[in-house]
Amino acid sequence: MYLMRIGAPGVEKPAVRLDDTTYVDVSDVVTDFDEAFFADGLEPLRATVTERVAAGTVREFGGERIGAPIARPHQILCIGLNYSDHAAETGQAVPAEPILFTKPPNTLVGPNDDVRIPRGSTKLDWEVELGIVIGRRTSYLDSVADAAAAIAGYVVVNDVSERAFQMERGGQWSKGKSAETFNPAGPWLVTPEEIPDVCDLRMWLDVNGVRRQSGSTKTMIFDPLFVVHHLSQFMVLEPGDLINTGTPPGVGMGHTPPIWLQAGDVMELGIDGLGSQRQRVLPPR
């Protein structure tokens, strides 16, 4: 299934995408794609969608805004330097264990919403990433294989970053990751059975029509199952939590000289099978 939330910010309605033009409205049976929904499991929704498709109860997209495919999660967890070729471009060693940082849940926005430059920013950067959505309350998984049952699906994420805040202001990376609009997600959540191999997906990102990132989940150091198992040893993962799993090479700070986003720039990005995004960069407010 392809789960979506469509409508104005704060009043998005849950829907299931069928194709580029049609969807099934499930807002009468699902309050939102939130913790309670994921904790109950996806099977009841599958049955509803099957029945409505058979009955012809299908709607056409009409240019509605697309929101993030999940409601505000408890936490957004992020894995740094998780692609071998990205670690190489930054001149850093491949980590022995996943590097963990967090982003506030209020950074989450829709895939085509504007990204705003924070005040004082000088080094705004982009990162196309594969996001994992947790499907059940999870802790102390016994094995990496057990993590598969804890994953509700996958989503495209842009882990927007302010590198001066992140690298030059002391403290933790979260300083450069936490401004408003810094986590566009979507356009839809794709359930695992729809993806033949999550570790073999092409990823890309353009800025103003110029290809800046081109990579593949093949070069991930720690794959999604490993990441979920690893995190479960340190914390309780809640249904609907989002995990950003790192980015391939081509980020702004990896270029010589570095390239930083400016007001008026347009980012376009995507992952094969998971859809694409488009964001316009706004000046500080």
Short mmCIF file of C-alpha atoms in Angstrom, two decimals:
data_model
loop_
_atom_site.label_atom_id
_atom_site.label_comp_id
_atom_site.label_asym_id
_atom_site.label_seq_id
_atom_site.Cartn_x
_atom_site.Cartn_y
_atom_site.Cartn_z
CA MET A 1 0.00 0.00 0.00
CA TYR A 2 0.89 3.63 -0.49
CA LEU A 3 -0.30 5.72 2.46
CA MET A 4 -0.81 9.46 2.01
CA ARG A 5 -2.17 12.43 3.91
CA ILE A 6 -3.71 15.15 1.76
CA GLY A 7 -5.11 18.57 2.56
CA ALA A 8 -4.08 21.81 4.23
CA PRO A 9 -1.57 21.75 7.13
CA GLY A 10 -3.20 20.53 10.30
CA VAL A 11 -6.30 19.13 8.59
CA GLU A 12 -4.80 16.45 6.34
CA LYS A 13 -6.97 13.42 5.68
CA PRO A 14 -5.62 9.87 5.37
CA ALA A 15 -5.82 8.23 1.96
CA VAL A 16 -4.37 5.26 0.10
CA ARG A 17 -2.84 6.02 -3.29
CA LEU A 18 -3.79 3.64 -6.11
CA ASP A 19 -1.88 5.30 -8.97
CA ASP A 20 -0.86 8.74 -10.20
CA THR A 21 -4.45 9.88 -10.61
CA THR A 22 -6.62 7.99 -8.10
CA TYR A 23 -6.84 7.20 -4.42
CA VAL A 24 -9.15 5.73 -1.80
CA ASP A 25 -10.34 8.11 0.93
CA VAL A 26 -10.12 6.28 4.26
CA SER A 27 -10.71 9.27 6.54
CA ASP A 28 -14.03 7.80 7.72
CA VAL A 29 -12.33 4.68 9.12
CA VAL A 30 -8.89 6.05 10.07
CA THR A 31 -8.49 9.17 12.21
CA ASP A 32 -4.91 9.68 11.07
CA PHE A 33 -1.76 7.75 10.22
CA ASP A 34 -0.50 8.13 13.76
CA GLU A 35 0.67 6.03 16.70
CA ALA A 36 -2.75 4.47 17.30
CA PHE A 37 -3.16 3.52 13.64
CA PHE A 38 0.24 1.85 13.28
CA ALA A 39 -0.15 0.06 16.62
CA ASP A 40 -3.37 -1.54 15.34
CA GLY A 41 -1.63 -2.86 12.23
CA LEU A 42 -2.23 -2.40 8.52
CA GLU A 43 -4.40 -5.43 7.77
CA PRO A 44 -7.80 -3.85 8.58
CA LEU A 45 -6.97 -0.99 6.21
CA ARG A 46 -5.96 -3.39 3.43
CA ALA A 47 -9.38 -5.01 3.63
CA THR A 48 -11.15 -1.65 3.49
CA VAL A 49 -9.17 -0.55 0.45
CA THR A 50 -9.83 -3.84 -1.37
CA GLU A 51 -13.57 -3.54 -0.74
CA ARG A 52 -13.73 0.07 -1.90
CA VAL A 53 -11.74 -0.56 -5.06
CA ALA A 54 -14.05 -3.47 -5.91
CA ALA A 55 -17.07 -1.23 -5.33
CA GLY A 56 -15.61 1.57 -7.44
CA THR A 57 -15.40 3.94 -4.46
CA VAL A 58 -12.33 5.69 -5.81
CA ARG A 59 -11.51 9.38 -6.04
CA GLU A 60 -9.31 11.41 -8.38
CA PHE A 61 -6.57 13.70 -7.16
CA GLY A 62 -7.49 17.32 -7.70
CA GLY A 63 -4.32 19.21 -6.95
CA GLU A 64 -4.65 18.93 -3.18
CA ARG A 65 -1.62 19.67 -1.01
CA ILE A 66 0.26 16.54 -0.01
CA GLY A 67 1.24 16.39 3.64
CA ALA A 68 3.83 14.20 5.30
CA PRO A 69 2.47 10.63 5.11
CA ILE A 70 2.63 10.21 8.89
CA ALA A 71 1.20 12.42 11.62
CA ARG A 72 3.63 14.05 14.04
CA PRO A 73 5.74 11.18 15.46
CA HIS A 74 7.08 10.86 18.98
CA GLN A 75 10.61 11.18 17.65
CA ILE A 76 12.68 11.56 14.52
CA LEU A 77 15.91 9.60 14.83
CA CYS A 78 18.75 10.10 12.35
CA ILE A 79 21.79 8.08 11.35
CA GLY A 80 24.88 10.03 10.30
CA LEU A 81 27.59 8.96 7.83
CA ASN A 82 25.69 5.83 6.86
CA TYR A 83 26.85 5.66 3.23
CA SER A 84 30.41 4.59 2.52
CA ASP A 85 30.75 6.97 -0.43
CA HIS A 86 29.36 9.91 1.59
CA ALA A 87 31.80 9.21 4.44
CA ALA A 88 34.58 9.26 1.84
CA GLU A 89 33.54 12.65 0.43
CA THR A 90 33.57 14.17 3.93
CA GLY A 91 37.01 12.69 4.66
CA GLN A 92 35.72 10.78 7.67
CA ALA A 93 36.21 7.15 8.59
CA VAL A 94 33.41 4.63 8.16
CA PRO A 95 31.80 4.40 11.62
CA ALA A 96 32.02 1.16 13.58
CA GLU A 97 28.49 1.70 14.93
CA PRO A 98 25.62 3.87 13.70
CA ILE A 99 26.05 7.55 14.57
CA LEU A 100 22.81 8.76 16.14
CA PHE A 101 21.31 12.23 16.40
CA THR A 102 17.75 13.51 16.64
CA LYS A 103 15.49 16.08 15.01
CA PRO A 104 12.43 17.58 16.72
CA PRO A 105 9.12 16.19 15.42
CA ASN A 106 8.01 19.73 14.55
CA THR A 107 10.55 19.80 11.69
CA LEU A 108 8.27 17.45 9.74
CA VAL A 109 6.54 19.00 6.69
CA GLY A 110 5.05 17.82 3.42
CA PRO A 111 7.17 16.77 0.44
CA ASN A 112 6.43 19.90 -1.58
CA ASP A 113 6.23 22.43 1.25
CA ASP A 114 8.68 25.34 1.35
CA VAL A 115 11.95 25.06 3.28
CA ARG A 116 12.82 28.19 5.26
CA ILE A 117 16.35 29.38 5.93
CA PRO A 118 16.84 29.89 9.69
CA ARG A 119 18.08 33.19 11.06
CA GLY A 120 21.86 33.42 11.06
CA SER A 121 22.25 30.62 8.53
CA THR A 122 25.27 30.69 6.21
CA LYS A 123 25.66 27.05 5.14
CA LEU A 124 22.28 25.50 4.30
CA ASP A 125 22.57 22.01 2.82
CA TRP A 126 20.46 19.18 1.41
CA GLU A 127 20.38 15.39 2.01
CA VAL A 128 18.11 12.93 0.18
CA GLU A 129 17.47 10.00 2.52
CA LEU A 130 15.50 6.81 2.96
CA GLY A 131 13.18 7.07 5.96
CA ILE A 132 11.92 4.12 8.01
CA VAL A 133 8.53 4.30 9.76
CA ILE A 134 8.13 2.08 12.81
CA GLY A 135 5.00 -0.08 12.92
CA ARG A 136 4.87 -1.36 16.47
CA ARG A 137 6.25 -0.63 19.92
CA THR A 138 9.73 -2.09 19.82
CA SER A 139 12.61 -2.62 22.22
CA TYR A 140 15.43 -5.11 22.72
CA LEU A 141 14.91 -7.01 19.49
CA ASP A 142 16.64 -10.40 19.71
CA SER A 143 17.99 -10.41 16.17
CA VAL A 144 18.43 -8.23 13.10
CA ALA A 145 15.88 -10.41 11.26
CA ASP A 146 13.26 -9.58 13.91
CA ALA A 147 13.40 -5.92 12.86
CA ALA A 148 11.44 -6.64 9.66
CA ALA A 149 8.21 -7.11 11.62
CA ALA A 150 8.73 -3.73 13.33
CA ILE A 151 8.81 -1.71 10.08
CA ALA A 152 5.55 -0.26 8.73
CA GLY A 153 7.13 1.16 5.60
CA TYR A 154 9.56 3.49 3.91
CA VAL A 155 9.46 7.12 2.79
CA VAL A 156 11.58 9.74 1.00
CA VAL A 157 13.09 12.32 3.35
CA ASN A 158 15.12 15.49 2.83
CA ASP A 159 17.31 15.86 5.92
CA VAL A 160 17.87 19.61 5.52
CA SER A 161 20.94 20.74 7.46
CA GLU A 162 22.64 23.98 8.50
CA ARG A 163 26.32 23.02 8.49
CA ALA A 164 27.67 26.04 10.37
CA PHE A 165 25.23 25.38 13.20
CA GLN A 166 26.03 21.65 13.04
CA MET A 167 29.82 21.77 12.83
CA GLU A 168 30.96 25.14 14.13
CA ARG A 169 28.72 26.00 17.08
CA GLY A 170 29.75 23.25 19.51
CA GLY A 171 27.54 20.68 21.17
CA GLN A 172 25.60 18.12 19.17
CA TRP A 173 24.68 17.86 15.49
CA SER A 174 21.05 18.55 16.39
CA LYS A 175 21.79 22.30 16.42
CA GLY A 176 22.12 22.18 12.64
CA LYS A 177 19.21 19.82 12.04
CA SER A 178 16.32 21.22 14.02
CA ALA A 179 14.99 24.39 12.38
CA GLU A 180 11.40 24.60 11.20
CA THR A 181 10.71 22.85 7.85
CA PHE A 182 13.97 20.87 8.05
CA ASN A 183 12.36 17.44 7.46
CA PRO A 184 10.19 17.22 4.33
CA ALA A 185 8.80 13.67 4.04
CA GLY A 186 6.68 11.86 1.48
CA PRO A 187 4.83 11.96 -0.83
CA TRP A 188 3.72 8.58 0.46
CA LEU A 189 4.67 5.79 2.84
CA VAL A 190 5.34 2.57 0.92
CA THR A 191 4.72 -0.67 2.78
CA PRO A 192 7.59 -3.20 2.61
CA GLU A 193 5.91 -5.74 0.31
CA GLU A 194 5.81 -3.11 -2.45
CA ILE A 195 9.62 -2.82 -2.52
CA PRO A 196 11.58 -5.70 -4.11
CA ASP A 197 14.88 -4.75 -2.42
CA VAL A 198 15.13 -1.74 -0.13
CA CYS A 199 18.92 -2.06 -0.28
CA ASP A 200 18.97 -1.47 -4.04
CA LEU A 201 17.10 1.78 -4.67
CA ARG A 202 18.37 4.66 -6.82
CA MET A 203 18.43 8.05 -5.05
CA TRP A 204 18.85 11.51 -6.54
CA LEU A 205 18.62 15.21 -5.74
CA ASP A 206 18.74 18.27 -8.03
CA VAL A 207 19.20 21.93 -7.11
CA ASN A 208 17.85 24.39 -9.67
CA GLY A 209 17.76 21.60 -12.24
CA VAL A 210 21.38 20.52 -11.72
CA ARG A 211 22.00 16.97 -10.44
CA ARG A 212 23.86 17.21 -7.14
CA GLN A 213 23.27 13.81 -5.54
CA SER A 214 23.15 10.50 -7.36
CA GLY A 215 23.47 7.34 -5.34
CA SER A 216 21.93 4.11 -4.20
CA THR A 217 20.92 2.45 -0.98
CA LYS A 218 23.43 -0.23 -2.04
CA THR A 219 26.18 1.80 -0.38
CA MET A 220 24.50 1.97 3.02
CA ILE A 221 26.86 0.84 5.76
CA PHE A 222 24.08 -0.20 8.15
CA ASP A 223 20.92 -1.40 6.39
CA PRO A 224 17.39 -0.69 7.68
CA LEU A 225 17.02 -3.95 9.60
CA PHE A 226 20.39 -3.44 11.29
CA VAL A 227 19.49 0.15 12.18
CA VAL A 228 16.15 -0.75 13.76
CA HIS A 229 17.66 -3.66 15.71
CA HIS A 230 20.55 -1.47 16.88
CA LEU A 231 18.36 1.41 18.04
CA SER A 232 16.04 -0.99 19.88
CA GLN A 233 18.91 -1.87 22.21
CA PHE A 234 19.07 1.72 23.49
CA MET A 235 15.49 3.01 23.44
CA VAL A 236 11.84 2.12 22.96
CA LEU A 237 10.69 2.80 19.41
CA GLU A 238 7.04 3.81 19.20
CA PRO A 239 4.59 3.18 16.34
CA GLY A 240 4.87 6.00 13.81
CA ASP A 241 8.41 6.98 14.77
CA LEU A 242 10.56 8.08 11.84
CA ILE A 243 14.19 7.09 11.28
CA ASN A 244 16.27 8.97 8.69
CA THR A 245 18.96 6.55 7.53
CA GLY A 246 21.65 8.76 6.00
CA THR A 247 22.53 10.21 2.60
CA PRO A 248 24.66 9.29 -0.43
CA PRO A 249 27.43 11.60 -1.73
CA GLY A 250 26.83 14.96 -3.35
CA VAL A 251 25.77 17.11 -0.42
CA GLY A 252 26.63 20.79 -0.61
CA MET A 253 29.53 20.60 1.83
CA GLY A 254 31.03 17.75 -0.23
CA HIS A 255 31.61 19.91 -3.30
CA THR A 256 34.82 21.90 -3.94
CA PRO A 257 34.16 24.68 -3.24
CA PRO A 258 31.08 23.94 -1.11
CA ILE A 259 27.66 24.87 -2.48
CA TRP A 260 25.09 26.30 -0.08
CA LEU A 261 21.38 26.79 -0.64
CA GLN A 262 20.10 30.33 -1.15
CA ALA A 263 16.65 31.89 -1.00
CA GLY A 264 14.84 31.16 -4.25
CA ASP A 265 16.62 27.85 -4.90
CA VAL A 266 14.52 24.80 -5.75
CA MET A 267 15.34 21.27 -4.57
CA GLU A 268 13.91 18.25 -6.36
CA LEU A 269 14.66 14.77 -5.05
CA GLY A 270 13.41 11.23 -5.02
CA ILE A 271 13.99 7.52 -4.53
CA ASP A 272 12.92 4.92 -7.07
CA GLY A 273 9.56 3.44 -6.09
CA LEU A 274 9.05 5.88 -3.23
CA GLY A 275 8.14 9.03 -5.17
CA SER A 276 9.67 12.48 -5.45
CA GLN A 277 9.64 15.86 -3.71
CA ARG A 278 10.05 19.51 -4.65
CA GLN A 279 10.83 22.35 -2.23
CA ARG A 280 11.43 26.06 -2.72
CA VAL A 281 13.87 27.76 -0.34
CA LEU A 282 12.51 30.81 1.49
CA PRO A 283 14.47 33.56 3.28
CA PRO A 284 14.47 33.78 7.10
CA ARG A 285 11.32 35.02 8.75
#
